[in-house]
PDB file of C-alpha atoms in Angstrom:
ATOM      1  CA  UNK A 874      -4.078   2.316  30.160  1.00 54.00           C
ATOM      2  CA  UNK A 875      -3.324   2.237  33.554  1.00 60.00           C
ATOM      3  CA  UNK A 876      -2.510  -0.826  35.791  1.00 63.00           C
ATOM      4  CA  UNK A 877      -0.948  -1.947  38.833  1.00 70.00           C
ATOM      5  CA  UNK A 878       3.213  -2.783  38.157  1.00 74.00           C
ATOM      6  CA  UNK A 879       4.421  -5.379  40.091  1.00 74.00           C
ATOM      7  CA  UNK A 880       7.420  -4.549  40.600  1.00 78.00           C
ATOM      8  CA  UNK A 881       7.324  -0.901  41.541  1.00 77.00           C
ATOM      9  CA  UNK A 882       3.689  -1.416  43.164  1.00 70.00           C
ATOM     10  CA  UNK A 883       2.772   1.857  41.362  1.00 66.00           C
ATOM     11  CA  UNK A 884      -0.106   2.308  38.989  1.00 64.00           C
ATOM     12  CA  UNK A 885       1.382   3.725  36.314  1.00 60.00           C
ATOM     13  CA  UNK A 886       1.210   4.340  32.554  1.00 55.00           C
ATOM     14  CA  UNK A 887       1.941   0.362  30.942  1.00 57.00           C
ATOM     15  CA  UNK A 888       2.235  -0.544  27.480  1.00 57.00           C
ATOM     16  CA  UNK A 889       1.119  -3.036  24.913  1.00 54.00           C
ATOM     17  CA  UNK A 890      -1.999  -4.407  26.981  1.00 48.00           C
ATOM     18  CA  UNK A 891      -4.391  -3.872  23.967  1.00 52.00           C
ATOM     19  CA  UNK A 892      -4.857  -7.653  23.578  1.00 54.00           C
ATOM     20  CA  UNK A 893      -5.731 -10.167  25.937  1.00 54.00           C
ATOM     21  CA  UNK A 894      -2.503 -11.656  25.042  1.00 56.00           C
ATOM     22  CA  UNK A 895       0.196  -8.986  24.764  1.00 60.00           C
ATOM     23  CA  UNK A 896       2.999  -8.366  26.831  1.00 65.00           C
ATOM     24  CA  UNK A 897       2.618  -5.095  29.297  1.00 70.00           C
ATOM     25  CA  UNK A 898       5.590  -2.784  29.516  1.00 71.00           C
ATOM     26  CA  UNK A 899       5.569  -0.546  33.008  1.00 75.00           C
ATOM     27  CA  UNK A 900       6.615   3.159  31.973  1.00 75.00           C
ATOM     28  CA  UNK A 901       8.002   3.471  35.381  1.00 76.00           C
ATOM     29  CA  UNK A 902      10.712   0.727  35.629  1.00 80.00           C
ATOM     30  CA  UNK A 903      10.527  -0.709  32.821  1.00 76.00           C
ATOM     31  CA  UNK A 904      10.108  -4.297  33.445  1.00 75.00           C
ATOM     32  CA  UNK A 905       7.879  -6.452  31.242  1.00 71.00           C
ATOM     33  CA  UNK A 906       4.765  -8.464  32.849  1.00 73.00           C
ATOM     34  CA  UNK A 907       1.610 -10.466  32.119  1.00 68.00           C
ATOM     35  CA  UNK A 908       2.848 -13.067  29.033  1.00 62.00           C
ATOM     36  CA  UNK A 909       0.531 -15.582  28.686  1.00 67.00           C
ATOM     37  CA  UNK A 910       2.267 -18.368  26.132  1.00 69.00           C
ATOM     38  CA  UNK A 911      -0.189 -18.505  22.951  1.00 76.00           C
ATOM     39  CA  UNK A 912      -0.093 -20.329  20.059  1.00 81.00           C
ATOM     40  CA  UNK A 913      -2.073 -19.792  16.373  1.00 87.00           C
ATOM     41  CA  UNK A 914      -4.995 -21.914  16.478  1.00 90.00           C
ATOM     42  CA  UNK A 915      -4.858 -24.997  13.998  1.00 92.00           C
ATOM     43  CA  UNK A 916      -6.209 -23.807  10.524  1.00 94.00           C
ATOM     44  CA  UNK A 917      -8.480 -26.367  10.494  1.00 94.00           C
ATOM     45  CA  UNK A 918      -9.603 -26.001  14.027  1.00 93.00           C
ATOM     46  CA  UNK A 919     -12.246 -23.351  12.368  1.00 94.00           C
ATOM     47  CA  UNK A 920     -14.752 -23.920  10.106  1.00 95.00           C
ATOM     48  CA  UNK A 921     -14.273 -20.553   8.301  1.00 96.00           C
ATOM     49  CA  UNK A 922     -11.561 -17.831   9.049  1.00 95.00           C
ATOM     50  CA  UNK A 923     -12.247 -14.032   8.233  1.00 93.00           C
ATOM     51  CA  UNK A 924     -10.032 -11.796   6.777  1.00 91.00           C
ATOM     52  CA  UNK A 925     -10.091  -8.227   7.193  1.00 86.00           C
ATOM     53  CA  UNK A 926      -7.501  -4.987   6.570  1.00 80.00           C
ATOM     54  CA  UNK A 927      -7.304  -2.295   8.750  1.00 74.00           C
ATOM     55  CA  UNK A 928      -3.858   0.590   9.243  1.00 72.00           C
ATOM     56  CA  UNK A 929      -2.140  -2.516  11.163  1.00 71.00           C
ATOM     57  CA  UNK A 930      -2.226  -4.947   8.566  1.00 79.00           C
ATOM     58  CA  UNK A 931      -4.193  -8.294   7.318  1.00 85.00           C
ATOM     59  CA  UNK A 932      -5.081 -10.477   9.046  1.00 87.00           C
ATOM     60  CA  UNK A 933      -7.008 -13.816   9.663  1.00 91.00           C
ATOM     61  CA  UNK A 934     -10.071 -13.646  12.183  1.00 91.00           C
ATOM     62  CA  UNK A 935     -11.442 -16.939  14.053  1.00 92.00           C
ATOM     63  CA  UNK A 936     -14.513 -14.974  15.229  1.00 91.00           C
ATOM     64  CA  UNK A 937     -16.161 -12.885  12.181  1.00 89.00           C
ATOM     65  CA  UNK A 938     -17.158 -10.048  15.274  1.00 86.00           C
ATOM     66  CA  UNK A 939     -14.021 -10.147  17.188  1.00 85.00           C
ATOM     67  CA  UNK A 940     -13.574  -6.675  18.559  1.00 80.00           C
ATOM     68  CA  UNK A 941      -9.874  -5.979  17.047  1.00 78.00           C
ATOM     69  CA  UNK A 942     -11.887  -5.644  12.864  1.00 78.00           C
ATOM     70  CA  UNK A 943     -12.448  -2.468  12.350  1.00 71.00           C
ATOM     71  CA  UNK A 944     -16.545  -1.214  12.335  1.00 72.00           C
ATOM     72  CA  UNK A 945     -16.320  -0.425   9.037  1.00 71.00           C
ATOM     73  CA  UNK A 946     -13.763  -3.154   7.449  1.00 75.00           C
ATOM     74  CA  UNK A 947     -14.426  -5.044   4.898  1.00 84.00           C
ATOM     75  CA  UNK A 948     -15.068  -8.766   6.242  1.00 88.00           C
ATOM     76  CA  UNK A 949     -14.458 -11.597   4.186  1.00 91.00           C
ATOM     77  CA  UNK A 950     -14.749 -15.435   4.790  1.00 93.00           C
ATOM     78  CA  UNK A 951     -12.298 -17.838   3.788  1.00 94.00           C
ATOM     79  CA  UNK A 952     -12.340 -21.567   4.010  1.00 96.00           C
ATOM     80  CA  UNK A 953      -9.360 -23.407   6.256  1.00 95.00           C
ATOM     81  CA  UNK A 954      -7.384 -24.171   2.649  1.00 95.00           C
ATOM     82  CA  UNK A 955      -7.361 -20.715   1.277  1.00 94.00           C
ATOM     83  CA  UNK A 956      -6.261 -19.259   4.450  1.00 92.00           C
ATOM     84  CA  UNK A 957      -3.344 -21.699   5.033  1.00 93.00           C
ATOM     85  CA  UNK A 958      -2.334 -20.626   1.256  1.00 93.00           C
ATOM     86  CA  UNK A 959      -2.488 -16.904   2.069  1.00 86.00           C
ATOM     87  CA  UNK A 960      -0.109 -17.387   4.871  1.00 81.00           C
ATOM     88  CA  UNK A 961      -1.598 -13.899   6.464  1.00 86.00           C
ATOM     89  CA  UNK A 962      -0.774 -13.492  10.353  1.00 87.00           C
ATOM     90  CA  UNK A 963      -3.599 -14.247  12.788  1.00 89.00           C
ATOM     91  CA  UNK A 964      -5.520 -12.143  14.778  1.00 86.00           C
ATOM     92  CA  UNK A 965      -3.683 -12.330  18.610  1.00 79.00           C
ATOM     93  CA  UNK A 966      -7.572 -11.805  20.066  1.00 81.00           C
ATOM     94  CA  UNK A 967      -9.251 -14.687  18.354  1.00 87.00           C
ATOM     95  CA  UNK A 968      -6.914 -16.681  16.322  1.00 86.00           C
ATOM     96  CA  UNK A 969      -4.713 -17.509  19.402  1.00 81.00           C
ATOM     97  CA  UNK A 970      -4.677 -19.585  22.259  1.00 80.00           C
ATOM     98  CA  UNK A 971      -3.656 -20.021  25.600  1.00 74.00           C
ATOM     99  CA  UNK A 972      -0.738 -22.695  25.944  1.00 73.00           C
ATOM    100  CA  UNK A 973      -1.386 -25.011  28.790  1.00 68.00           C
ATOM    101  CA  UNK A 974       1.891 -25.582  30.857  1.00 55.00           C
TER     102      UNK A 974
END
């Protein structure tokens, strides 16, 4: 992907922006830019949580269509208890959010 570094002012080649939270890595000079603090949202903050494997991993979904499953997953719904027992990581598009400061 290609975005405007701010500290060479070049639009270079960046890293790691595939989520709306991830940290971007210019490919020029190296610095690191665009952290928004997350945390997991509350287990219990959902009514159900989806679970779904894909080459990364498992992991939990807050929104059964988020666009980080995989089109042809498997998609399956778990209630707030089971999901805090399977202790899987969750999903940094949907089962994250933004930190206020």
């Amino acid at each position: 992907m290609t975005e405007s570094c701010p500290t060479c002012q070049t639009d270079i080649l960046v890293s790691g922006a595939q989520g709306p939270y991830y940290r971007w890595q210019c490919h020029g000079c190296g610095k690191q830019f665009g952290a928004i603090d997350t945390e997991p949202i509350a287990y219990d903050a959902v009514d159900e949580w989806y679970v779904s494997s894909s080459p990364d991993g498992v992991r939990l979904h807050a929104d059964r269509s988020c666009l980080a499953t995989s089109v042809d997953a498997e998609i399956r719904p778990l209630a707030p208890a089971v999901a805090r027992e399977h202790r899987h990581s969750r999903c940094l598009t949907c089962g994250h959010e933004v930190v206020e400061g």
